[in-house]
PDB file of C-alpha atoms in Angstrom:
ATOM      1  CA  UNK D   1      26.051  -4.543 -14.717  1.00 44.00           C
ATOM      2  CA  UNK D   2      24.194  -6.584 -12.466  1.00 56.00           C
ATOM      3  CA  UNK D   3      20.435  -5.099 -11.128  1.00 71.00           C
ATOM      4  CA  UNK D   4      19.116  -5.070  -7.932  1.00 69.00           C
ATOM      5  CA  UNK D   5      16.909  -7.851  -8.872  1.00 72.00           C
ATOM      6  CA  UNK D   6      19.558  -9.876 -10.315  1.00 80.00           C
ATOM      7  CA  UNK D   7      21.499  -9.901  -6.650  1.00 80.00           C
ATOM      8  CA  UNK D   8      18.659 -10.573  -5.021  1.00 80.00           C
ATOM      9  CA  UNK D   9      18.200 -13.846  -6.883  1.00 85.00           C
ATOM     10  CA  UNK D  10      21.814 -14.713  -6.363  1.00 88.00           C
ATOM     11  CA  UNK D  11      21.300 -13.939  -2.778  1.00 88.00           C
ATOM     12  CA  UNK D  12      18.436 -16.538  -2.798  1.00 91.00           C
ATOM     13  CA  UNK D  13      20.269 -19.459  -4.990  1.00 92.00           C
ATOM     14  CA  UNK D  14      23.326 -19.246  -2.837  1.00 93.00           C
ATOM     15  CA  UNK D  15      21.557 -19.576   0.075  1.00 94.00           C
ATOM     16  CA  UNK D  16      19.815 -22.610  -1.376  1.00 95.00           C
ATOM     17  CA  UNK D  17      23.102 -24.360  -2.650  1.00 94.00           C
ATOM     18  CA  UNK D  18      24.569 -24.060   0.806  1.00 94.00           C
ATOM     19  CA  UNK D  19      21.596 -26.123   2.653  1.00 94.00           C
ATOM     20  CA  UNK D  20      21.934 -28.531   0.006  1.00 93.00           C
ATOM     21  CA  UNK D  21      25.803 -28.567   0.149  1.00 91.00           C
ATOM     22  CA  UNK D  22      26.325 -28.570   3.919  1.00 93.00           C
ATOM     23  CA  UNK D  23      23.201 -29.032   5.854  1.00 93.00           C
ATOM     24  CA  UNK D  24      21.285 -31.058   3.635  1.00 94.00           C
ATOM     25  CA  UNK D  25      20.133 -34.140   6.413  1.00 94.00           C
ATOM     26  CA  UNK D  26      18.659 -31.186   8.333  1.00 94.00           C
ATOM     27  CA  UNK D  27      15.793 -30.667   5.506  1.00 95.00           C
ATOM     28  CA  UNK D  28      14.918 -34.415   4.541  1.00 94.00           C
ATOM     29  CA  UNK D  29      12.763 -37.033   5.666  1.00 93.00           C
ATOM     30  CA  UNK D  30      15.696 -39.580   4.989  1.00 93.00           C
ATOM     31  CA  UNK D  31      19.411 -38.337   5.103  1.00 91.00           C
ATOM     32  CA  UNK D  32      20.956 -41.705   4.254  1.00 91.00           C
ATOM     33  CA  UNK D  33      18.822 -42.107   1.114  1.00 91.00           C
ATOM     34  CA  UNK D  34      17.009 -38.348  -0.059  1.00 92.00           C
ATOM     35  CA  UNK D  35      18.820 -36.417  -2.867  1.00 91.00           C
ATOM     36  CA  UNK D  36      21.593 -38.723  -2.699  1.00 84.00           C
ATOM     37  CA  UNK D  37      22.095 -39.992  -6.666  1.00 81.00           C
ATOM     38  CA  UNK D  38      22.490 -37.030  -9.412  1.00 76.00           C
ATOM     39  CA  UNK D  39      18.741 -36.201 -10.615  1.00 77.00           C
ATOM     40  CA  UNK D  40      17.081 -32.973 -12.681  1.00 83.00           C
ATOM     41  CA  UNK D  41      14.907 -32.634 -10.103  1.00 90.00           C
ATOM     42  CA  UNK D  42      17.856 -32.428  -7.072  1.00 92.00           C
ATOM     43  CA  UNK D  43      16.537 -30.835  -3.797  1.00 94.00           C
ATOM     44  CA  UNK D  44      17.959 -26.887  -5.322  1.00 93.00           C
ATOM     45  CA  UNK D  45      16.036 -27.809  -8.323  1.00 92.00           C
ATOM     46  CA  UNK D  46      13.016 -28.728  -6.551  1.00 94.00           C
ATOM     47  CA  UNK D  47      13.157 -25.565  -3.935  1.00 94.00           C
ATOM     48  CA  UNK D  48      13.311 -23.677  -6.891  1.00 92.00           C
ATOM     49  CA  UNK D  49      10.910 -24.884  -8.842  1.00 91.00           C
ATOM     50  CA  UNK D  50       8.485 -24.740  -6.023  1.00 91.00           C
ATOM     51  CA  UNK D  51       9.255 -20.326  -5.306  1.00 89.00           C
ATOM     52  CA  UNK D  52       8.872 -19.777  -8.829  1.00 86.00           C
ATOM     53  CA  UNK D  53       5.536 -21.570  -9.385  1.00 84.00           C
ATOM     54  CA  UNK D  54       2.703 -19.707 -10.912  1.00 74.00           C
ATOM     55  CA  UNK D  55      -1.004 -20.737 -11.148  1.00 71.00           C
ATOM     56  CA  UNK D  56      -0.721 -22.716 -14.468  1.00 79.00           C
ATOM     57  CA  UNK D  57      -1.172 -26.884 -14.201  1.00 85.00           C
ATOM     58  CA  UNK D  58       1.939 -28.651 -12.407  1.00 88.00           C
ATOM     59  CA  UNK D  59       2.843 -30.358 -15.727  1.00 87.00           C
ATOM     60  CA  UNK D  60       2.594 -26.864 -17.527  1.00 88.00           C
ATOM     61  CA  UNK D  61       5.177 -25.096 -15.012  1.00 87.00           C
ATOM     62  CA  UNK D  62       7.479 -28.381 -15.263  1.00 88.00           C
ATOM     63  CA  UNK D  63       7.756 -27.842 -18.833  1.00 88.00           C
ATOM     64  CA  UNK D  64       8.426 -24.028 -18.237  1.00 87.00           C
ATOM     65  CA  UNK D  65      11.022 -24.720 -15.629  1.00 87.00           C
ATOM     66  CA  UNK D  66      13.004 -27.076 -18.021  1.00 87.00           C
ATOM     67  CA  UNK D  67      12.484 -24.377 -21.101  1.00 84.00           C
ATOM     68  CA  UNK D  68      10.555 -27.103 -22.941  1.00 84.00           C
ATOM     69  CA  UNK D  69      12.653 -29.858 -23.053  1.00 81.00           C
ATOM     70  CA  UNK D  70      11.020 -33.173 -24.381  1.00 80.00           C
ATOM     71  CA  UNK D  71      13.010 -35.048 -21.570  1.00 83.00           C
ATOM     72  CA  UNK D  72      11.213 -32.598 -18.412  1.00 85.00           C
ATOM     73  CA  UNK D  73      10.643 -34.750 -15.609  1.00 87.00           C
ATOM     74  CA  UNK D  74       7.008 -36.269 -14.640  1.00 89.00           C
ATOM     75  CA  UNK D  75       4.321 -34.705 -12.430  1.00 91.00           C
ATOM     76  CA  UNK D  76       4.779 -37.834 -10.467  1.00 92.00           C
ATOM     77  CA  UNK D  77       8.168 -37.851 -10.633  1.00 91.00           C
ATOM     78  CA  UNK D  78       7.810 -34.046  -9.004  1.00 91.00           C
ATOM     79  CA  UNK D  79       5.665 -35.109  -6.398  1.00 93.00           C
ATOM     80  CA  UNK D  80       7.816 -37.756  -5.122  1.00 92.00           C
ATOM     81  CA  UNK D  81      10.861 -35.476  -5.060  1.00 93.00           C
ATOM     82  CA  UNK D  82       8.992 -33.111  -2.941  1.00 93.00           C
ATOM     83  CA  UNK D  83       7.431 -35.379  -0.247  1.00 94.00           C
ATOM     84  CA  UNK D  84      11.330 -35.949   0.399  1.00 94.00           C
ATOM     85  CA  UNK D  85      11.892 -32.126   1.834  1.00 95.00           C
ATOM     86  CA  UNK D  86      10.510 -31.259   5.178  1.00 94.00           C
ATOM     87  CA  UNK D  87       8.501 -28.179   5.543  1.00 92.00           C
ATOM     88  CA  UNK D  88      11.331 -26.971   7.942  1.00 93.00           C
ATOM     89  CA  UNK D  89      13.380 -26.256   4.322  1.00 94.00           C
ATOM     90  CA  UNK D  90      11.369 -23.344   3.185  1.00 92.00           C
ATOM     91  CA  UNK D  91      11.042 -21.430   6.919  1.00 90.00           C
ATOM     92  CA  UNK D  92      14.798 -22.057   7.189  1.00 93.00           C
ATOM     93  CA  UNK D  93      14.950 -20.502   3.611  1.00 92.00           C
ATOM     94  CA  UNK D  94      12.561 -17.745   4.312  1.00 87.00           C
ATOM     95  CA  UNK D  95      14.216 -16.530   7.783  1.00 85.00           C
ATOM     96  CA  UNK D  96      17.868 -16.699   6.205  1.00 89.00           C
ATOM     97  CA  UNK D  97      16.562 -14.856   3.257  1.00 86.00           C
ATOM     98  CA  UNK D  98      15.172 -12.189   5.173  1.00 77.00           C
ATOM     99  CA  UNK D  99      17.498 -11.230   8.048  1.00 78.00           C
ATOM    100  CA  UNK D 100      20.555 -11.016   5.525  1.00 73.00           C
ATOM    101  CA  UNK D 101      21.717  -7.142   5.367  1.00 64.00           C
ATOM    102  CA  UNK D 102      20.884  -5.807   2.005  1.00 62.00           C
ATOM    103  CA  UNK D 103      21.470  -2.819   0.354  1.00 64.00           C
ATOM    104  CA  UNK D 104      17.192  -2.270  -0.194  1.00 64.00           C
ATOM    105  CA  UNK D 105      15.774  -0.363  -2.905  1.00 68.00           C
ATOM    106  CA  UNK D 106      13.167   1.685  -0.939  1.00 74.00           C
ATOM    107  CA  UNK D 107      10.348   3.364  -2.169  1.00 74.00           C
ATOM    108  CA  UNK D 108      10.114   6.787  -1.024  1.00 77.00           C
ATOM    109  CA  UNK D 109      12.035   5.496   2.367  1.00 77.00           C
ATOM    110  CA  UNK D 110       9.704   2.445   2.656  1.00 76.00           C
ATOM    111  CA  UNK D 111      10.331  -1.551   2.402  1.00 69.00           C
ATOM    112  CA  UNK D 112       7.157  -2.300   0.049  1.00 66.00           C
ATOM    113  CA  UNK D 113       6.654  -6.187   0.501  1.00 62.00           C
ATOM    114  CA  UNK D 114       3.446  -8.667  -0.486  1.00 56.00           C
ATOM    115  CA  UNK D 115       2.851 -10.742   2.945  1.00 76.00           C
ATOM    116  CA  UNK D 116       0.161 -12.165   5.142  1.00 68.00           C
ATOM    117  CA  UNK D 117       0.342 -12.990   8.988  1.00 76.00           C
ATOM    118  CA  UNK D 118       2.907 -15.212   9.506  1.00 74.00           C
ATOM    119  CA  UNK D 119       5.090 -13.113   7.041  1.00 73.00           C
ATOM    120  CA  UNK D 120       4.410 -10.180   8.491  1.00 79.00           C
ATOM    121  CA  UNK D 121       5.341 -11.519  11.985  1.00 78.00           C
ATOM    122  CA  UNK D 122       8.776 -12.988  10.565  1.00 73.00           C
ATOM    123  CA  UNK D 123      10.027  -9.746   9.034  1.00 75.00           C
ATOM    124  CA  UNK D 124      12.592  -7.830  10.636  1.00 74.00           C
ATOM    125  CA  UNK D 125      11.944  -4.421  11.597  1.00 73.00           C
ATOM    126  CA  UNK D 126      15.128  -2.826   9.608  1.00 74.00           C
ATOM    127  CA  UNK D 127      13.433  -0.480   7.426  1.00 75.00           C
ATOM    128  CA  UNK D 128      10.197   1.264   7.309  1.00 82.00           C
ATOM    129  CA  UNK D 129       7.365  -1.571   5.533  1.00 84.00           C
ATOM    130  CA  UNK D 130       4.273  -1.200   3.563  1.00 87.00           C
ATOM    131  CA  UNK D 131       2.286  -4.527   3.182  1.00 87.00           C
ATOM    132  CA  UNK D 132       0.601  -4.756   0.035  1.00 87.00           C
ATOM    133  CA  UNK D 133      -2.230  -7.115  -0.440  1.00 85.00           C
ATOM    134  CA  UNK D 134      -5.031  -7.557  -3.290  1.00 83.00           C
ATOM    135  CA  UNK D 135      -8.551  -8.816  -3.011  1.00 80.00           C
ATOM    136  CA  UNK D 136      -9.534 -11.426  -0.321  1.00 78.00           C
ATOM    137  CA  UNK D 137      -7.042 -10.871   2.117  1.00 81.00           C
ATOM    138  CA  UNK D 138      -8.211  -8.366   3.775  1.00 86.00           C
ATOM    139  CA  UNK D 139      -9.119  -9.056   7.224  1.00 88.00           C
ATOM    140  CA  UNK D 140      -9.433  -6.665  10.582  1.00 92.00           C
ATOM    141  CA  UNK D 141      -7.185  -9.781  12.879  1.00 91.00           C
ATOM    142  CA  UNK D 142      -4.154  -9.337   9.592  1.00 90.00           C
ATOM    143  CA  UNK D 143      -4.474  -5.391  10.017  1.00 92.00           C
ATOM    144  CA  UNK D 144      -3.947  -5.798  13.900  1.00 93.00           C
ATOM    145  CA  UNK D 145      -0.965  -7.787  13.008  1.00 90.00           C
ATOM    146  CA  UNK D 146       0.723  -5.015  10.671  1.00 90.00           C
ATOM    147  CA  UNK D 147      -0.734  -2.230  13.265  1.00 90.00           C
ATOM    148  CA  UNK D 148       1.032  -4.098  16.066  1.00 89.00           C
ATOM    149  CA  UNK D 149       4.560  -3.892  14.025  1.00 87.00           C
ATOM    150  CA  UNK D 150       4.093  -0.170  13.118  1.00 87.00           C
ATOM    151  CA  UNK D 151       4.204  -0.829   9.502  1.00 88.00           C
ATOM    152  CA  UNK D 152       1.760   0.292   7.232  1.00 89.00           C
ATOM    153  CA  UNK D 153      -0.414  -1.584   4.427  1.00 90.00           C
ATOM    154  CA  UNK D 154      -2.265  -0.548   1.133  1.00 90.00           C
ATOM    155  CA  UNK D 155      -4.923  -3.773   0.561  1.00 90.00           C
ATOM    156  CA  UNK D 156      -7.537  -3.593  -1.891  1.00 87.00           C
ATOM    157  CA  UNK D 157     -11.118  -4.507  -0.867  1.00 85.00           C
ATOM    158  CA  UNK D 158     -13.939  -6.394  -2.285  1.00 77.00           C
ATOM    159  CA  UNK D 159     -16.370  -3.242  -3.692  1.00 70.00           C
ATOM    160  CA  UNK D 160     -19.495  -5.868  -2.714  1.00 65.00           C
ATOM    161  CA  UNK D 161     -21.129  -4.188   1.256  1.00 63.00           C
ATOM    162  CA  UNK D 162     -22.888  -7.568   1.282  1.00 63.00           C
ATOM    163  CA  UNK D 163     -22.494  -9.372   5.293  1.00 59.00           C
ATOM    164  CA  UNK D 164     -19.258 -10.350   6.494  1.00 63.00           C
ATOM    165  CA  UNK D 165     -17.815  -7.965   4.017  1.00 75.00           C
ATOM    166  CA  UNK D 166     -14.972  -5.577   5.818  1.00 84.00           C
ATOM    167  CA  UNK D 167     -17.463  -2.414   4.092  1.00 84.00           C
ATOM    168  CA  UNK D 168     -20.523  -4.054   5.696  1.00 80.00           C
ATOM    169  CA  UNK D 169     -21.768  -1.455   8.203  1.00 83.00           C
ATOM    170  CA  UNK D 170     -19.209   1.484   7.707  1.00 88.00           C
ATOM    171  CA  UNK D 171     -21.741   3.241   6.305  1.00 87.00           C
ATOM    172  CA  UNK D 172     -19.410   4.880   3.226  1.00 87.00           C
ATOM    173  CA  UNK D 173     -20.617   6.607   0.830  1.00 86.00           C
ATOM    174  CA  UNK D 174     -21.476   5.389  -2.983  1.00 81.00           C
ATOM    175  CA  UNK D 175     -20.686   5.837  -6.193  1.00 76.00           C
ATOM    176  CA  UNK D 176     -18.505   8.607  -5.115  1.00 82.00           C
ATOM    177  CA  UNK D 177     -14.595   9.852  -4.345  1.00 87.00           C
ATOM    178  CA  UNK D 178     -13.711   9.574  -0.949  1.00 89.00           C
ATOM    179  CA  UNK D 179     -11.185   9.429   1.585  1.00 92.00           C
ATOM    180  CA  UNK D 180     -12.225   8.403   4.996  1.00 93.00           C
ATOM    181  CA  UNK D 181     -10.706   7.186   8.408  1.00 94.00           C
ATOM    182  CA  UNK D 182     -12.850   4.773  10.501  1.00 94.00           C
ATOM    183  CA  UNK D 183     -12.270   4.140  14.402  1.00 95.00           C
ATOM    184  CA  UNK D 184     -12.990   0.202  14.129  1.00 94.00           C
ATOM    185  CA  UNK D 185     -13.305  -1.397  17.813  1.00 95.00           C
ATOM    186  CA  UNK D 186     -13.248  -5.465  17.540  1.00 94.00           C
ATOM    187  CA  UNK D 187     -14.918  -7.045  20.119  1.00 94.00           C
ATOM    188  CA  UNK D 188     -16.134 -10.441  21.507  1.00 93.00           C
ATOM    189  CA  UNK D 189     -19.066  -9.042  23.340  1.00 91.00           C
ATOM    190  CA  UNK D 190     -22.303  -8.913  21.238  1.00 89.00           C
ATOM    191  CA  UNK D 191     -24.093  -7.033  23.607  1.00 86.00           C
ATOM    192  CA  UNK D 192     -23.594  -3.372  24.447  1.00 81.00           C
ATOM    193  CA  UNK D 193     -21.731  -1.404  22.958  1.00 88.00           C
ATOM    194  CA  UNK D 194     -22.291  -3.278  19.747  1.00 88.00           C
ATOM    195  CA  UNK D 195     -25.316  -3.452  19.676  1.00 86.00           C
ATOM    196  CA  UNK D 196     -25.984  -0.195  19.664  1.00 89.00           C
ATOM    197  CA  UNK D 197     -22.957   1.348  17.396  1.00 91.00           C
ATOM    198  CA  UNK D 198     -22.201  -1.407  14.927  1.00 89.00           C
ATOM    199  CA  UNK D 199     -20.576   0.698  12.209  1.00 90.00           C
ATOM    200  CA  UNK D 200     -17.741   1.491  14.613  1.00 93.00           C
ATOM    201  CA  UNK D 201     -17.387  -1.508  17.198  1.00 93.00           C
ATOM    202  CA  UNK D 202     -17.414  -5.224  15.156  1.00 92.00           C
ATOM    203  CA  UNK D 203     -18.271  -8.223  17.011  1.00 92.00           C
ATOM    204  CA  UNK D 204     -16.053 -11.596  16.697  1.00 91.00           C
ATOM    205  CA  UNK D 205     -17.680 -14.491  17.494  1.00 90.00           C
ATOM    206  CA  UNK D 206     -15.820 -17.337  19.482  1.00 88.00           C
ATOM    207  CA  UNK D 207     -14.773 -18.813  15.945  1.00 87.00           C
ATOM    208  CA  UNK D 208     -13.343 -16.087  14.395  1.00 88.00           C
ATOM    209  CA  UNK D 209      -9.818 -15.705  14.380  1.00 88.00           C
ATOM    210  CA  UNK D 210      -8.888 -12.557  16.273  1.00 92.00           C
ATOM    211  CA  UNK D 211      -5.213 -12.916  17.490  1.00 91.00           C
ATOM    212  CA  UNK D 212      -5.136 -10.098  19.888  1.00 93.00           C
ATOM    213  CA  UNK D 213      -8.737 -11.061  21.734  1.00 93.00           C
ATOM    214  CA  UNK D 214      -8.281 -14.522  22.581  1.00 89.00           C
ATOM    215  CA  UNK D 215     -11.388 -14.816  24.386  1.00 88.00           C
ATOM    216  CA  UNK D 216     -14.139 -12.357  25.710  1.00 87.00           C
ATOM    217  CA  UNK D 217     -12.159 -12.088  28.765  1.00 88.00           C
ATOM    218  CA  UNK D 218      -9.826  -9.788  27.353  1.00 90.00           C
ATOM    219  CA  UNK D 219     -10.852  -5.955  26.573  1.00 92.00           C
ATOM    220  CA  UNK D 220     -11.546  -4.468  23.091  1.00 94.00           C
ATOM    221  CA  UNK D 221      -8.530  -3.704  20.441  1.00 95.00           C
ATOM    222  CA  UNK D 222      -9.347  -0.311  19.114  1.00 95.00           C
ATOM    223  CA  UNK D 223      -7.460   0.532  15.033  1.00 93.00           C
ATOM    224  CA  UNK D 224      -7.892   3.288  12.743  1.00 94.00           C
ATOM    225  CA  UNK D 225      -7.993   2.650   9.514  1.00 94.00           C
ATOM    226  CA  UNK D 226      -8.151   4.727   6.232  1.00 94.00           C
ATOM    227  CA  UNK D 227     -10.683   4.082   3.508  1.00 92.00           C
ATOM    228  CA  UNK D 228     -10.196   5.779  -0.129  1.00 90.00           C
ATOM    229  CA  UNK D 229     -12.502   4.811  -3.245  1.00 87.00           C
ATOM    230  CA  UNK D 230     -10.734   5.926  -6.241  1.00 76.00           C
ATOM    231  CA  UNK D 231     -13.725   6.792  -9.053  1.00 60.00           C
ATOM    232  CA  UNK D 232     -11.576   6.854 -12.333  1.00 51.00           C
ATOM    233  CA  UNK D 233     -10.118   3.276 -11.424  1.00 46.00           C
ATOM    234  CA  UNK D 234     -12.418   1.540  -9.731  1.00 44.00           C
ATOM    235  CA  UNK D 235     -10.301   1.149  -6.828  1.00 45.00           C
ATOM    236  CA  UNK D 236     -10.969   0.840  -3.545  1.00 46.00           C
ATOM    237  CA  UNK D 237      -8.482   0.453  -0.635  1.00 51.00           C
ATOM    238  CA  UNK D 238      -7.503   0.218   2.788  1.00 50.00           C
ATOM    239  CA  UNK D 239      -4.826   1.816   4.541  1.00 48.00           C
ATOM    240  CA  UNK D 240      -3.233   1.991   7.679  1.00 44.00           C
ATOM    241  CA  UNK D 241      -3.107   5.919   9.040  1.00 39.00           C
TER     242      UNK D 241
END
């Protein structure tokens, strides 16, 4: 019997068989000449290669891919393969993957998904959505983004308060359990208010990226954001309320 995990992946390669099949000069540099002669690393095998990559050496997760055969193809051989396929390949992928009607496991009655940004803007807005994110993605102009599409997001912070740090200046407390909602403002004023409250209003400069306050022109964006520090674990995390 086939698990929910299991269809999902079929979902996926059947998707990617049908651009190569049908639509293939749409997602090459050169139609008359990419993917044209029989290869291991066809432009499937290379798309799926590539979403299945880990963090090992390129030549390690060749070898994995191919289940350790002696004849696995070259890093350079890779490479080459890859240049062929235009960027357009995976977003066509991506958006294909995501807006076909699924019968979701849910957690609780939520959509739990890892994503950033540009993911977060591309998802469709079928089912409620938690983000989840670890250490080093956490960011007040990503938050605005998930805020802004009513979902809600679990991201685990960096425990260090030193500057630029998302805990620099929220004054929470340590060594201790809490739970804790903030009123964050985000500004691109550094005068007053900020300078007088900085624990609740945070000022971007012109070169921070801050989506939703383009310039100082434009007023404040005001969040809420939930703050728990979990003792036992060692956890500490950020959550929309």
């Amino acid at each position: 019997m086939n698990t929910y995990d299991q269809d999902l992946k079929k979902t996926l390669l059947s998707l990617i068989n049908d651009m190569e099949g049908n639509e293939l000069e749409h997602f090459v540099l050169n139609p008359e000449k990419d993917f044209k002669r029989h290869r291991k690393l066809g432009f499937s095998a290379v798309i799926r290669l590539i979403l299945s990559m880990g963090s090992a050496p390129l030549g390690q997760e060749l070898l994995k891919y191919f289940q350790f055969d002696s004849n696995f193809p070259s890093v350079s051989a890779f490479i080459q393969q890859r240049q062929k396929i235009k960027p357009e390949a995976f977003s066509t992928l991506f958006k294909r993957f995501s807006s076909i009607p699924q019968d979701v496991k849910l957690f609780k009655g939520y959509r739990l998904l890892a994503a950033v940004v540009t993911m977060t803007e591309r998802l469709p807005e079928w089912f409620p959505v938690i983000i989840t994110a670890d250490r080093g993605y956490e960011n007040y102009n990503f938050f605005a983004h998930v805020e802004e599409k009513l979902f809600d997001y679990v991201v685990r912070l960096k425990s260090t308060k030193n500057n630029g740090s998302i805990l620099s200046g929220l004054n929470l407390p340590a060594g201790e359990v809490f739970d804790i909602t903030k009123d964050i403002v985000i500004t691109r004023h550094s005068t007053d208010p900020y300078a007088v409250n900085k624990e609740k209003y945070k000022y971007m400069t012109k070169q921070a990226r801050f989506d939703f306050i383009p310039s100082s022109k434009y007023p404040n964006y005001e969040m809420s954001i939930r703050f728990l520090f979990f003792f036992e674990s060692s956890l500490l995390n950020a959550t929309l309320t």
